[in-house]
């Protein structure tokens, strides 16, 4: 089978090799599955805290490992839907070349493999620019519209800018869905057919901020590192953070900055924040890159015991900082299921199915807040390392 998976615009073999290695590792550690793909999944609003006391340390560790495999699963199975064709051709573009979308690609690849085992070929292209750009995303959508794809999928870089391009494609008879972390929804005026991914980014930002406020005793100055300006997931998390902080009179936002989903830029911005606000107490990070950059800057400044960091997702370095107590909490998304369900929904859209009994208009995936006590198990599950 021919399958293109391009990381940025690099040679596809590089990412395919990475994805396959991660799949083999993940399959070894994966234990259980929550629900069938294609169905809505609720956000995990209960953070994964230290487990209840049990009679033996071994039982405690087993329980924790089981909890982790419920958060990041690698064993979804295709539902009972019977595709009407023997071959499909999809195009997916996302905000920026970044490891977060490599994790989504694992689910995409696994779903395609399971379809192949049923005799159904899924060809796809999986593309992103090296730097986030709504204009570049619009160009890529335009190029894809001139080729023979059954479905075009987009992780929206900017709702206001990209929605008109999506609507133009729909009116020209193209089948367009959104996926991953950023939707352009019906209420935004977008005519996309369906969305698969995180439907609760606002709540994720709010939950992380509540954890930070509690840790600080509801008192202190904080800064918010957002990510890409206009990206719905980043903006929604930042809005959730701001609204939570507004509830507490002794909490104060001293800066809101955009790091463009860059570790290096978030590091530099955090350096400036620390230098400009000697009494800074917390940092709220709204994407997967900025917890890493923020932690590096805090360590460099020797303020690990003074600044509380919360942020998003499963970056290995971020999880190591969580394990070491540099980062206080991370919101981990189920990227695998996002990718897996994206393929299942794309097949149904290609067959002409509209949202309803076959699949929902919005397929909701989970996010779970984890703390230091879960970091080692998460590192082993995702990366095969405990140290």
Tab-separated table of C-alpha atoms in Angstrom, residues 20-338:
chain	number	residue	atom	x	y	z
A	20	UNK	CA	5.816	2.333	13.420
A	21	UNK	CA	8.397	2.210	16.233
A	22	UNK	CA	6.015	4.087	18.530
A	23	UNK	CA	3.158	1.767	17.594
A	24	UNK	CA	5.195	-1.312	18.421
A	25	UNK	CA	6.278	0.184	21.743
A	26	UNK	CA	2.796	1.375	22.586
A	27	UNK	CA	1.238	-1.986	21.730
A	28	UNK	CA	3.574	-3.655	24.190
A	29	UNK	CA	2.579	-1.386	27.063
A	30	UNK	CA	-1.088	-0.900	26.178
A	31	UNK	CA	-3.545	-2.801	28.371
A	32	UNK	CA	-7.090	-1.527	28.077
A	33	UNK	CA	-9.463	0.470	25.922
A	34	UNK	CA	-12.152	2.983	26.916
A	35	UNK	CA	-15.215	2.774	24.667
A	36	UNK	CA	-15.580	2.160	20.955
A	37	UNK	CA	-14.116	4.641	18.441
A	38	UNK	CA	-16.532	6.845	16.582
A	39	UNK	CA	-18.552	7.589	19.730
A	40	UNK	CA	-18.403	10.805	21.703
A	41	UNK	CA	-16.012	10.783	24.639
A	42	UNK	CA	-16.326	13.081	27.624
A	43	UNK	CA	-13.433	15.023	29.073
A	44	UNK	CA	-11.950	13.365	32.108
A	45	UNK	CA	-12.816	16.068	34.604
A	46	UNK	CA	-11.334	14.173	37.548
A	47	UNK	CA	-7.600	14.716	37.643
A	48	UNK	CA	-5.423	11.650	38.082
A	49	UNK	CA	-4.160	12.103	41.612
A	50	UNK	CA	-2.208	9.709	43.807
A	51	UNK	CA	-4.166	6.427	44.152
A	52	UNK	CA	-5.916	5.412	47.343
A	53	UNK	CA	-3.864	3.529	49.896
A	54	UNK	CA	-3.702	-0.196	49.123
A	55	UNK	CA	-2.291	-3.142	50.952
A	56	UNK	CA	0.899	-3.507	48.906
A	57	UNK	CA	3.174	-1.272	46.841
A	58	UNK	CA	2.832	-3.639	43.871
A	59	UNK	CA	-0.948	-3.227	43.867
A	60	UNK	CA	-0.512	0.531	44.003
A	61	UNK	CA	1.837	0.543	41.010
A	62	UNK	CA	-0.444	-1.754	39.005
A	63	UNK	CA	-3.423	0.497	39.642
A	64	UNK	CA	-1.484	3.555	38.548
A	65	UNK	CA	-0.298	1.846	35.364
A	66	UNK	CA	-3.883	0.842	34.542
A	67	UNK	CA	-5.002	4.459	35.002
A	68	UNK	CA	-2.292	5.651	32.619
A	69	UNK	CA	-3.280	3.192	29.900
A	70	UNK	CA	-6.824	4.513	30.129
A	71	UNK	CA	-5.527	8.011	29.366
A	72	UNK	CA	-3.282	7.115	26.421
A	73	UNK	CA	-4.567	4.052	24.592
A	74	UNK	CA	-3.082	2.414	21.530
A	75	UNK	CA	-5.572	-0.364	20.873
A	76	UNK	CA	-8.723	1.169	19.379
A	77	UNK	CA	-10.672	-1.088	17.023
A	78	UNK	CA	-12.709	-0.211	13.962
A	79	UNK	CA	-16.448	-0.115	14.523
A	80	UNK	CA	-18.967	-2.221	12.571
A	81	UNK	CA	-19.454	0.248	9.701
A	82	UNK	CA	-18.998	-1.375	6.270
A	83	UNK	CA	-17.290	1.001	3.781
A	84	UNK	CA	-18.832	1.217	0.336
A	85	UNK	CA	-15.516	1.420	-1.550
A	86	UNK	CA	-12.317	-0.563	-1.633
A	87	UNK	CA	-9.979	2.427	-1.715
A	88	UNK	CA	-9.968	5.948	-0.260
A	89	UNK	CA	-7.681	8.933	-0.710
A	90	UNK	CA	-7.509	11.577	2.033
A	91	UNK	CA	-5.643	14.829	2.594
A	92	UNK	CA	-4.952	16.135	6.098
A	93	UNK	CA	-3.237	19.397	6.982
A	94	UNK	CA	-2.585	20.740	10.455
A	95	UNK	CA	-1.210	23.863	12.090
A	96	UNK	CA	2.523	23.246	12.309
A	97	UNK	CA	5.163	20.519	12.082
A	98	UNK	CA	5.334	19.410	15.724
A	99	UNK	CA	5.588	16.142	17.732
A	100	UNK	CA	2.015	16.523	19.013
A	101	UNK	CA	0.721	15.713	15.538
A	102	UNK	CA	3.159	12.788	15.258
A	103	UNK	CA	1.115	11.227	18.060
A	104	UNK	CA	-2.100	11.857	16.109
A	105	UNK	CA	-0.408	10.180	13.137
A	106	UNK	CA	-0.008	6.970	15.152
A	107	UNK	CA	-3.785	6.653	15.378
A	108	UNK	CA	-4.201	7.521	11.705
A	109	UNK	CA	-1.681	4.883	10.683
A	110	UNK	CA	-3.187	2.215	12.933
A	111	UNK	CA	-6.711	2.801	11.611
A	112	UNK	CA	-5.404	2.623	8.039
A	113	UNK	CA	-3.649	-0.641	8.858
A	114	UNK	CA	-6.836	-2.144	10.311
A	115	UNK	CA	-8.759	-1.133	7.176
A	116	UNK	CA	-6.026	-2.747	5.077
A	117	UNK	CA	-6.511	-5.996	6.995
A	118	UNK	CA	-10.144	-5.844	5.842
A	119	UNK	CA	-9.038	-5.387	2.232
A	120	UNK	CA	-9.694	-1.625	2.134
A	121	UNK	CA	-6.881	0.690	1.073
A	122	UNK	CA	-6.493	4.061	2.797
A	123	UNK	CA	-4.076	6.383	1.014
A	124	UNK	CA	-3.478	9.726	2.650
A	125	UNK	CA	-1.228	12.730	2.805
A	126	UNK	CA	-0.494	14.276	6.188
A	127	UNK	CA	1.106	17.696	5.782
A	128	UNK	CA	1.964	20.800	7.781
A	129	UNK	CA	4.166	23.877	7.405
A	130	UNK	CA	7.296	24.359	9.481
A	131	UNK	CA	5.779	27.501	11.036
A	132	UNK	CA	2.121	28.111	11.835
A	133	UNK	CA	0.463	30.230	9.145
A	134	UNK	CA	-3.210	30.576	8.285
A	135	UNK	CA	-2.283	31.875	4.830
A	136	UNK	CA	-0.101	28.831	4.184
A	137	UNK	CA	-2.922	26.574	5.385
A	138	UNK	CA	-5.347	28.233	2.970
A	139	UNK	CA	-2.846	27.720	0.143
A	140	UNK	CA	-2.525	24.044	0.987
A	141	UNK	CA	-6.307	23.622	1.065
A	142	UNK	CA	-6.546	25.289	-2.330
A	143	UNK	CA	-3.910	22.972	-3.776
A	144	UNK	CA	-5.644	19.911	-2.307
A	145	UNK	CA	-8.969	20.980	-3.827
A	146	UNK	CA	-7.465	20.583	-7.294
A	147	UNK	CA	-6.575	16.959	-6.672
A	148	UNK	CA	-8.660	13.822	-6.389
A	149	UNK	CA	-9.176	13.449	-2.628
A	150	UNK	CA	-12.280	11.836	-1.183
A	151	UNK	CA	-12.087	14.011	1.945
A	152	UNK	CA	-9.973	16.992	2.963
A	153	UNK	CA	-9.263	17.384	6.681
A	154	UNK	CA	-7.911	20.495	8.395
A	155	UNK	CA	-6.774	21.372	11.906
A	156	UNK	CA	-7.773	25.028	11.772
A	157	UNK	CA	-4.954	27.553	12.239
A	158	UNK	CA	-7.232	30.599	12.474
A	159	UNK	CA	-11.033	30.413	12.498
A	160	UNK	CA	-11.694	33.819	10.959
A	161	UNK	CA	-9.193	33.383	8.136
A	162	UNK	CA	-9.630	29.693	7.311
A	163	UNK	CA	-13.441	29.399	7.593
A	164	UNK	CA	-14.112	31.208	4.272
A	165	UNK	CA	-11.671	28.861	2.517
A	166	UNK	CA	-13.414	25.801	3.973
A	167	UNK	CA	-16.821	27.148	2.959
A	168	UNK	CA	-15.609	27.781	-0.590
A	169	UNK	CA	-14.440	24.164	-0.831
A	170	UNK	CA	-17.775	22.860	0.474
A	171	UNK	CA	-19.707	24.976	-2.052
A	172	UNK	CA	-17.471	23.616	-4.811
A	173	UNK	CA	-18.566	20.098	-3.864
A	174	UNK	CA	-15.546	19.099	-1.770
A	175	UNK	CA	-16.017	17.089	1.395
A	176	UNK	CA	-14.216	18.861	4.234
A	177	UNK	CA	-13.887	17.895	7.894
A	178	UNK	CA	-11.904	19.385	10.755
A	179	UNK	CA	-9.835	17.313	13.160
A	180	UNK	CA	-7.233	17.327	15.914
A	181	UNK	CA	-7.301	20.232	18.371
A	182	UNK	CA	-8.937	23.121	16.509
A	183	UNK	CA	-12.408	23.193	15.002
A	184	UNK	CA	-14.174	25.867	12.999
A	185	UNK	CA	-17.679	25.067	14.152
A	186	UNK	CA	-21.163	25.674	12.792
A	187	UNK	CA	-21.571	28.493	15.305
A	188	UNK	CA	-18.490	30.118	13.755
A	189	UNK	CA	-20.243	30.122	10.385
A	190	UNK	CA	-18.218	27.184	9.083
A	191	UNK	CA	-19.912	24.624	6.833
A	192	UNK	CA	-17.451	21.791	7.495
A	193	UNK	CA	-19.166	18.404	7.722
A	194	UNK	CA	-17.807	17.137	11.057
A	195	UNK	CA	-15.045	17.490	13.626
A	196	UNK	CA	-12.964	14.889	15.463
A	197	UNK	CA	-10.840	16.011	18.403
A	198	UNK	CA	-10.749	18.094	21.546
A	199	UNK	CA	-14.104	19.815	22.079
A	200	UNK	CA	-13.262	21.125	25.542
A	201	UNK	CA	-10.149	23.276	25.219
A	202	UNK	CA	-11.751	26.025	27.312
A	203	UNK	CA	-12.385	23.535	30.108
A	204	UNK	CA	-8.802	22.218	29.839
A	205	UNK	CA	-7.424	25.710	30.362
A	206	UNK	CA	-9.824	26.294	33.234
A	207	UNK	CA	-9.013	22.969	34.932
A	208	UNK	CA	-5.264	23.543	34.744
A	209	UNK	CA	-5.667	27.051	36.111
A	210	UNK	CA	-7.835	25.866	38.998
A	211	UNK	CA	-5.067	23.404	39.884
A	212	UNK	CA	-2.491	26.197	39.781
A	213	UNK	CA	-4.628	28.545	41.884
A	214	UNK	CA	-5.176	25.881	44.520
A	215	UNK	CA	-1.428	25.158	44.629
A	216	UNK	CA	-0.728	28.880	45.134
A	217	UNK	CA	-3.364	29.271	47.813
A	218	UNK	CA	-5.388	31.509	45.456
A	219	UNK	CA	-2.827	34.283	45.701
A	220	UNK	CA	-0.102	35.429	43.306
A	221	UNK	CA	0.949	36.885	39.977
A	222	UNK	CA	0.857	34.667	36.910
A	223	UNK	CA	1.589	34.853	33.198
A	224	UNK	CA	-0.166	33.023	30.362
A	225	UNK	CA	1.776	31.605	27.396
A	226	UNK	CA	-0.806	31.064	24.691
A	227	UNK	CA	0.762	29.651	21.538
A	228	UNK	CA	-0.422	30.610	18.056
A	229	UNK	CA	-2.556	33.719	17.766
A	230	UNK	CA	-5.977	32.851	16.371
A	231	UNK	CA	-5.618	29.083	16.898
A	232	UNK	CA	-8.934	28.055	18.525
A	233	UNK	CA	-7.448	25.496	20.922
A	234	UNK	CA	-4.804	27.878	22.248
A	235	UNK	CA	-7.125	30.866	22.488
A	236	UNK	CA	-9.860	28.828	24.201
A	237	UNK	CA	-7.452	27.461	26.812
A	238	UNK	CA	-6.162	30.961	27.486
A	239	UNK	CA	-9.724	32.246	27.835
A	240	UNK	CA	-10.545	29.477	30.292
A	241	UNK	CA	-7.456	30.432	32.292
A	242	UNK	CA	-8.340	34.118	32.318
A	243	UNK	CA	-11.912	33.505	33.446
A	244	UNK	CA	-10.783	31.294	36.317
A	245	UNK	CA	-8.192	33.822	37.469
A	246	UNK	CA	-10.826	36.573	37.372
A	247	UNK	CA	-12.759	34.739	40.105
A	248	UNK	CA	-10.010	35.206	42.673
A	249	UNK	CA	-9.261	38.746	43.815
A	250	UNK	CA	-5.731	37.928	44.942
A	251	UNK	CA	-4.742	36.355	41.617
A	252	UNK	CA	-3.297	38.686	38.965
A	253	UNK	CA	-2.323	38.193	35.318
A	254	UNK	CA	0.833	40.208	34.643
A	255	UNK	CA	1.362	39.162	31.005
A	256	UNK	CA	-0.274	37.223	28.175
A	257	UNK	CA	2.208	36.310	25.431
A	258	UNK	CA	2.168	34.310	22.184
A	259	UNK	CA	5.055	31.927	21.508
A	260	UNK	CA	3.857	30.541	18.129
A	261	UNK	CA	4.080	26.975	19.448
A	262	UNK	CA	7.867	27.280	19.624
A	263	UNK	CA	9.928	25.879	22.500
A	264	UNK	CA	12.693	28.392	21.855
A	265	UNK	CA	10.370	31.377	21.716
A	266	UNK	CA	8.495	30.280	24.854
A	267	UNK	CA	11.861	29.935	26.599
A	268	UNK	CA	12.857	33.460	25.577
A	269	UNK	CA	9.485	34.921	26.542
A	270	UNK	CA	9.628	33.219	29.931
A	271	UNK	CA	13.109	34.635	30.498
A	272	UNK	CA	11.685	38.122	29.938
A	273	UNK	CA	8.690	37.449	32.190
A	274	UNK	CA	10.923	36.236	35.025
A	275	UNK	CA	13.230	39.219	34.635
A	276	UNK	CA	10.363	41.703	34.505
A	277	UNK	CA	8.361	40.263	37.406
A	278	UNK	CA	10.578	39.105	40.240
A	279	UNK	CA	7.539	38.065	42.272
A	280	UNK	CA	5.950	35.947	39.551
A	281	UNK	CA	4.302	32.890	41.126
A	282	UNK	CA	2.875	30.890	38.230
A	283	UNK	CA	2.982	30.169	34.513
A	284	UNK	CA	-0.009	28.786	32.564
A	285	UNK	CA	1.045	27.133	29.308
A	286	UNK	CA	-1.586	26.534	26.629
A	287	UNK	CA	0.155	24.202	24.175
A	288	UNK	CA	2.667	21.349	24.182
A	289	UNK	CA	5.744	23.461	23.417
A	290	UNK	CA	5.560	26.198	26.010
A	291	UNK	CA	5.704	24.047	29.188
A	292	UNK	CA	9.119	22.886	27.973
A	293	UNK	CA	10.394	26.381	27.175
A	294	UNK	CA	8.965	27.771	30.397
A	295	UNK	CA	10.543	25.017	32.512
A	296	UNK	CA	13.949	25.517	30.904
A	297	UNK	CA	13.854	29.224	31.709
A	298	UNK	CA	12.685	28.653	35.289
A	299	UNK	CA	15.474	26.116	35.890
A	300	UNK	CA	18.050	28.465	34.409
A	301	UNK	CA	16.846	31.224	36.738
A	302	UNK	CA	17.001	28.905	39.745
A	303	UNK	CA	13.318	29.500	40.516
A	304	UNK	CA	12.066	25.907	40.472
A	305	UNK	CA	10.784	26.239	44.033
A	306	UNK	CA	9.192	29.649	43.446
A	307	UNK	CA	7.243	29.349	40.179
A	308	UNK	CA	4.405	26.879	39.610
A	309	UNK	CA	4.028	25.695	35.993
A	310	UNK	CA	0.969	24.029	34.478
A	311	UNK	CA	0.582	23.167	30.811
A	312	UNK	CA	-0.550	20.801	28.114
A	313	UNK	CA	0.293	17.375	26.861
A	314	UNK	CA	2.773	14.579	26.630
A	315	UNK	CA	6.128	15.943	25.438
A	316	UNK	CA	8.852	13.690	26.871
A	317	UNK	CA	10.868	16.579	28.278
A	318	UNK	CA	7.742	18.064	29.861
A	319	UNK	CA	6.892	14.714	31.462
A	320	UNK	CA	10.426	14.512	32.831
A	321	UNK	CA	9.989	17.971	34.337
A	322	UNK	CA	6.689	16.802	35.809
A	323	UNK	CA	8.434	13.757	37.295
A	324	UNK	CA	11.120	16.011	38.785
A	325	UNK	CA	8.630	18.486	40.250
A	326	UNK	CA	9.552	21.389	37.948
A	327	UNK	CA	6.133	21.275	36.263
A	328	UNK	CA	3.170	20.879	38.615
A	329	UNK	CA	0.450	19.526	36.286
A	330	UNK	CA	-0.080	18.588	32.624
A	331	UNK	CA	-3.301	18.111	30.663
A	332	UNK	CA	-2.747	15.046	28.460
A	333	UNK	CA	-4.925	14.577	25.381
A	334	UNK	CA	-5.728	11.223	23.777
A	335	UNK	CA	-3.962	11.964	20.480
A	336	UNK	CA	-4.068	8.348	19.306
A	337	UNK	CA	-7.863	8.229	19.359
A	338	UNK	CA	-8.054	11.600	17.625
